[in-house]
mmCIF file of C-alpha atoms in Angstrom:
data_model
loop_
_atom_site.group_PDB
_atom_site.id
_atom_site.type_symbol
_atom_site.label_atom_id
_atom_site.label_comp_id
_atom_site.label_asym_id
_atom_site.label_seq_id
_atom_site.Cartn_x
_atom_site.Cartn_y
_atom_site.Cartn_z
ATOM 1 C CA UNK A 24 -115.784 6.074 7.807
ATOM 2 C CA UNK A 25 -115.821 3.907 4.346
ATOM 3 C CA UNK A 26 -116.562 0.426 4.995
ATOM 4 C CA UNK A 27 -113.257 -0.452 4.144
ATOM 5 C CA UNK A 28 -111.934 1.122 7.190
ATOM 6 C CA UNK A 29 -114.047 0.515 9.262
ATOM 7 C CA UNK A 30 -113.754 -3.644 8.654
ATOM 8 C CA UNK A 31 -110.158 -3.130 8.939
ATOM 9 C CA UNK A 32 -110.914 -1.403 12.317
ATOM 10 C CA UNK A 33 -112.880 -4.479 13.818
ATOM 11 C CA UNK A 34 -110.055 -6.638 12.223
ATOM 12 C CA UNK A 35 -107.522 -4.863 14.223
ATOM 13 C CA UNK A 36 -109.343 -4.688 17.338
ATOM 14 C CA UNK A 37 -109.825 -8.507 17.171
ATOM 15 C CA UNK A 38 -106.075 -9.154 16.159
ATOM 16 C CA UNK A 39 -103.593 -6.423 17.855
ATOM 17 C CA UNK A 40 -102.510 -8.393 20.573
ATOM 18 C CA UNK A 41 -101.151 -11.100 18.133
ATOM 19 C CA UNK A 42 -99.538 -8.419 16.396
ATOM 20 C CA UNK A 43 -97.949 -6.958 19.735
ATOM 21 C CA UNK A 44 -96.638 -10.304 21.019
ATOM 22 C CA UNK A 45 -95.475 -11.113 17.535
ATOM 23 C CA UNK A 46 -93.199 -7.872 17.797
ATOM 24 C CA UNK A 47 -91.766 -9.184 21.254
ATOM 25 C CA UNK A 48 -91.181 -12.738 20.231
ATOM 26 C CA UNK A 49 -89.097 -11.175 17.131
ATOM 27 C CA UNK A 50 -87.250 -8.018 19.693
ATOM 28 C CA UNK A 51 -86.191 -10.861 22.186
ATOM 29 C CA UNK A 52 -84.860 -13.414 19.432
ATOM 30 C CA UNK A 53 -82.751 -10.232 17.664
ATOM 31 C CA UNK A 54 -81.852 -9.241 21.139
ATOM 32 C CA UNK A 55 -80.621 -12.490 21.929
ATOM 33 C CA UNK A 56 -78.756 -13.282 19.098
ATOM 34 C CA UNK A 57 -77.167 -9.894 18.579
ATOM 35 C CA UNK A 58 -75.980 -10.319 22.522
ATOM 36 C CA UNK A 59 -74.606 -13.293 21.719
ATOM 37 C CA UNK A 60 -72.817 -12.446 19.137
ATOM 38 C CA UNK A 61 -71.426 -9.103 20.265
ATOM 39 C CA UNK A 62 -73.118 -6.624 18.404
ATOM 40 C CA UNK A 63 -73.935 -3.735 20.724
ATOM 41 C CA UNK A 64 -77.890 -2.505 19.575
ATOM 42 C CA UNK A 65 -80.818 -1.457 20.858
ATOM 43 C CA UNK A 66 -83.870 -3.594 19.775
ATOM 44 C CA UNK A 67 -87.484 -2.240 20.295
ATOM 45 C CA UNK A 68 -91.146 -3.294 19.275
ATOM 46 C CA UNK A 69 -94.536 -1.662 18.723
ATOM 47 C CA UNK A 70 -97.233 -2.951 17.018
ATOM 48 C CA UNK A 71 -99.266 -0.342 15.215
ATOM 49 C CA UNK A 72 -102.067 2.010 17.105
ATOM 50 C CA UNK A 73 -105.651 1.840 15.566
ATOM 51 C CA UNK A 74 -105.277 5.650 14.973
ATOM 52 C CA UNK A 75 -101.948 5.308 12.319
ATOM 53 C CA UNK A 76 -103.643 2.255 11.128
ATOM 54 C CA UNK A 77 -106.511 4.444 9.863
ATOM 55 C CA UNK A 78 -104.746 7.301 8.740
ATOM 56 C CA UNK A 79 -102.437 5.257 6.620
ATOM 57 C CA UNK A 80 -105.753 3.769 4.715
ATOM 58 C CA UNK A 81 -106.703 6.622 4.311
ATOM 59 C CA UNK A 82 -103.621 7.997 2.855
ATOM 60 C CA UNK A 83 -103.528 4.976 0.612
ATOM 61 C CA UNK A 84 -106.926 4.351 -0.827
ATOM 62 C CA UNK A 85 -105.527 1.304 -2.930
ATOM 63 C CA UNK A 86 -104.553 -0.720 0.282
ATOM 64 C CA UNK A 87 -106.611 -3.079 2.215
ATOM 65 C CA UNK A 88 -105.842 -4.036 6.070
ATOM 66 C CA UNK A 89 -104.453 -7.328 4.034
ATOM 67 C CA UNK A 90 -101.924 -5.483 2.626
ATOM 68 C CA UNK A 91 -100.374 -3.178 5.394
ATOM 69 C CA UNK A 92 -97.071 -4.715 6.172
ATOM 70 C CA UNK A 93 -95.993 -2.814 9.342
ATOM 71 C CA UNK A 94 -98.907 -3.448 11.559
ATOM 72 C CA UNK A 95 -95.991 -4.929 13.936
ATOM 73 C CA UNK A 96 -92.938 -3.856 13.905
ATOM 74 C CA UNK A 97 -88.853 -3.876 15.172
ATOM 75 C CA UNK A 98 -86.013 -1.775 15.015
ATOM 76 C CA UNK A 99 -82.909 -2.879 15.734
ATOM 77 C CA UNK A 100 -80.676 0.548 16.101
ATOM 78 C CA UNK A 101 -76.399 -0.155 16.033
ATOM 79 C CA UNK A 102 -73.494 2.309 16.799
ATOM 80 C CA UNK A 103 -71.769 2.175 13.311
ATOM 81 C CA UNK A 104 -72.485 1.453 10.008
ATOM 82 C CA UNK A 105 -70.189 -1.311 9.824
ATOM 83 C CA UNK A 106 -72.324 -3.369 12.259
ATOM 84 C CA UNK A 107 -75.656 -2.783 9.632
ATOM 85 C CA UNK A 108 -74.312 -5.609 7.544
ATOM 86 C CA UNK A 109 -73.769 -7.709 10.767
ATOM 87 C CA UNK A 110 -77.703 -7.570 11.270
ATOM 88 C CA UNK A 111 -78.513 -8.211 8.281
ATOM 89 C CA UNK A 112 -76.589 -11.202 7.261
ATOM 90 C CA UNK A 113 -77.447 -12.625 10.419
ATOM 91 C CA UNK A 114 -81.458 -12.023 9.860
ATOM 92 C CA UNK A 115 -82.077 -14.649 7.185
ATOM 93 C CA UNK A 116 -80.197 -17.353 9.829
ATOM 94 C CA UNK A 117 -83.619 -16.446 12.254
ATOM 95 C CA UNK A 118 -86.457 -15.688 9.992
ATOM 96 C CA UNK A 119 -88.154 -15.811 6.557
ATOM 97 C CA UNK A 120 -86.898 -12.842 5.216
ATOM 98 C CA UNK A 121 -88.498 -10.601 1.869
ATOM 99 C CA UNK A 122 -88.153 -7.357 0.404
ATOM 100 C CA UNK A 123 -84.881 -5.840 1.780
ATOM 101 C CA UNK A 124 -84.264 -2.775 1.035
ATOM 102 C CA UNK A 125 -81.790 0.209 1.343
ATOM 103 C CA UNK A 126 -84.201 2.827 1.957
ATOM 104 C CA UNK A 127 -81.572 5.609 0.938
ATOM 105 C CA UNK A 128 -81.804 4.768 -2.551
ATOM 106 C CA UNK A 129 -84.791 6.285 -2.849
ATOM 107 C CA UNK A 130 -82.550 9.649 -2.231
ATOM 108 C CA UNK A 131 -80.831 9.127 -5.130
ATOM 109 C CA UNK A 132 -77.268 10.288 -5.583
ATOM 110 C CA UNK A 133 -77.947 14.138 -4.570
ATOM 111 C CA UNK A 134 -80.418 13.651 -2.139
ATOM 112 C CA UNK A 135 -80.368 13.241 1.911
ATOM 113 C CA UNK A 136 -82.732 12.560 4.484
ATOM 114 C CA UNK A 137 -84.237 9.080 5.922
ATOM 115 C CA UNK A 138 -81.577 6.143 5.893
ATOM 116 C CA UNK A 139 -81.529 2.580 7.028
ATOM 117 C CA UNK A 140 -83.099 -0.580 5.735
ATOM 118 C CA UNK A 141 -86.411 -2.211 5.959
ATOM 119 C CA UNK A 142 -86.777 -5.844 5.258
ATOM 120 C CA UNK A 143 -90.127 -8.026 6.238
ATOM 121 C CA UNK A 144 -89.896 -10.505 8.523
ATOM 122 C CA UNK A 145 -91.943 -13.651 9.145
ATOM 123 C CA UNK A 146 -91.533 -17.103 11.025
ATOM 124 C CA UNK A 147 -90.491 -20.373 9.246
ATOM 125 C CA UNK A 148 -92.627 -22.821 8.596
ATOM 126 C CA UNK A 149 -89.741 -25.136 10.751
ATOM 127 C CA UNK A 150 -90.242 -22.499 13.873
ATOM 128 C CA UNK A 151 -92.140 -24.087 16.602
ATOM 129 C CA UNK A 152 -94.473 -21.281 16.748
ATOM 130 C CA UNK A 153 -95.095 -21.063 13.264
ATOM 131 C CA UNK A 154 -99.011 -22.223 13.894
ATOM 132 C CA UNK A 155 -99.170 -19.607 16.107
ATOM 133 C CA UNK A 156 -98.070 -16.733 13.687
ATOM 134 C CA UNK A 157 -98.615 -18.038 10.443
ATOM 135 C CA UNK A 158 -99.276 -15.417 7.618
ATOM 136 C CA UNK A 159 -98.302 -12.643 10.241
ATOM 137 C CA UNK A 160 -95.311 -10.001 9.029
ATOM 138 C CA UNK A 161 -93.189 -7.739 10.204
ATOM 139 C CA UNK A 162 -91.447 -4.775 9.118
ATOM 140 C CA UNK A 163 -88.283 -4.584 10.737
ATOM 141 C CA UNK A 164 -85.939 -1.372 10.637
ATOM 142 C CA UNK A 165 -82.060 -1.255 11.250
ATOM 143 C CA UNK A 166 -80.267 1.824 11.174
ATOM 144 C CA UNK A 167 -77.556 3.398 13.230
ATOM 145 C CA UNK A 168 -77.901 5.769 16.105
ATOM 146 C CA UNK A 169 -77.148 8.848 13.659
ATOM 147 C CA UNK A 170 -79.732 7.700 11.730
ATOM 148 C CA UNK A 171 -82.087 7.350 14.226
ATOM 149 C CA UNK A 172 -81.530 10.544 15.877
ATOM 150 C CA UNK A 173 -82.457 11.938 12.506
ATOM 151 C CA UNK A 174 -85.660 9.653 12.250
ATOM 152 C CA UNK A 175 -86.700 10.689 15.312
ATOM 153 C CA UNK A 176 -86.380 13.876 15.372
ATOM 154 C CA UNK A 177 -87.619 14.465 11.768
ATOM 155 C CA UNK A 178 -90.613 11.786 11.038
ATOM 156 C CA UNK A 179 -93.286 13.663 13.193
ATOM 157 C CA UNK A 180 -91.926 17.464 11.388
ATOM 158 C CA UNK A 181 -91.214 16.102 8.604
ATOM 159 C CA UNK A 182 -92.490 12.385 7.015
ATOM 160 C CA UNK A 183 -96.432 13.130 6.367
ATOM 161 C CA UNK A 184 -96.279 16.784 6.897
ATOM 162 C CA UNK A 185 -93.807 17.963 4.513
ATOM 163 C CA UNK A 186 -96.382 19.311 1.501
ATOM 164 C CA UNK A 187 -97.714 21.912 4.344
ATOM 165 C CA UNK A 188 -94.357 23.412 6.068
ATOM 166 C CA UNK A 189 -92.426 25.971 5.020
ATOM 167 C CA UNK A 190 -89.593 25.418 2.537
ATOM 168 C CA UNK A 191 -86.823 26.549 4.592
ATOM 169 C CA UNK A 192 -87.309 24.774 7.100
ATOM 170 C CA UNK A 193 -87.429 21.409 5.316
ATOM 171 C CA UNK A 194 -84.342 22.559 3.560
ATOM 172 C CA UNK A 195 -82.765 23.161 6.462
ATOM 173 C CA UNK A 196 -84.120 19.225 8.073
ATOM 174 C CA UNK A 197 -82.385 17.810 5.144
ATOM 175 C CA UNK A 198 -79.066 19.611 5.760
ATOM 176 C CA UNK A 199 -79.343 18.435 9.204
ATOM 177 C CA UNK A 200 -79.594 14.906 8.010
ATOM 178 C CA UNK A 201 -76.532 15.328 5.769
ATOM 179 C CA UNK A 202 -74.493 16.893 8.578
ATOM 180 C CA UNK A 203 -75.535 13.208 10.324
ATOM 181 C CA UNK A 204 -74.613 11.523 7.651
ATOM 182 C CA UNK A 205 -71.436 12.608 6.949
ATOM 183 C CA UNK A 206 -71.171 11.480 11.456
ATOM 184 C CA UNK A 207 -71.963 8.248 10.791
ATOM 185 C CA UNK A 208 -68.974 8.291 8.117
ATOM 186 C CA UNK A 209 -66.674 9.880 10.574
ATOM 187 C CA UNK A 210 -67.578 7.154 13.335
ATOM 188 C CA UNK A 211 -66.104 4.588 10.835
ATOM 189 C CA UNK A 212 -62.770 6.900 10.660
#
């Protein structure tokens, strides 16, 4: 183990359960405020394991533990499309918001697969618990349940395993996820 990974190790062991309740504080406030306004989701939290914190330094050689964004992280899941820009306008209203982004774009205009968007999330410095968290981010995820079914079933086949599978049948994942996609249009209908 590089020393680089292994410092990053020892800094995780020392700082994971910040990271975890982090990830609650920020499920229960979406929770909350989705409830209250009527927007039907499911809102979950994890905070990375040490194993996938590893693995993804080593897949990435130019990042330091510094520089991992999702070492916490919520997903906030919503029946339709049309609720997707309810969460997000409403995000910025709760937290210090950077780098949203459409995932899908990185399909391009002929391609299909992962959708949703990804946007880190951190306190204000006006939060009471800003002391508490300062300097810690989040990534947080909102999709719909279409696209979520497809996330779910296809990350573990699919997301860092795709140079060693067959062709076919990551053909045939991708069709899958347009078949969802074109759900999550009819849903809207």
């Amino acid at each position: 183990m590089t020393d680089r990974i292994q410092d990053a190790t020892v800094r995780w062991r020392a700082e994971q359960h910040m990271y975890a309740a982090f990830g609650k504080l920020l499920e229960d406030r979406i929770r909350q405020t989705l409830a209250n306004a009527g927007i039907w989701s499911e809102v979950s939290s994890r905070h990375k394991g040490r194993d996938n914190l590893i693995k993804k330094l080593m897949r990435k050689p130019d990042h330091g533990y510094e520089s991992i964004g999702d070492k916490a992280g919520v997903r906030v899941t919503v029946r339709h499309r049309d609720a997707l820009s309810k969460v997000l306008e409403m995000l910025p209203r709760l937290f210090d918001c950077r780098d949203l982004e459409d995932v899908s774009h990185r399909l391009g205009t002929s391609g299909v697969g992962y959708r949703g968007w990804h946007v880190a999330v951190f306190l204000r410095e006006t939060d009471p618990l800003w002391l508490d968290y300062r300097g810690i981010e989040a990534e947080l995820q909102v999709r719909t349940q279409a696209q979520h079914l497809w996330a779910e079933m296809a990350h573990d086949a699919i997301y860092k395993n795709e140079a060693d599978l067959p062709q076919d049948l990551v053909r045939r994942m991708h069709l899958l996820a347009g078949l969802i996609e074109v759900a999550d249009d009819e849903f809207l209908r």
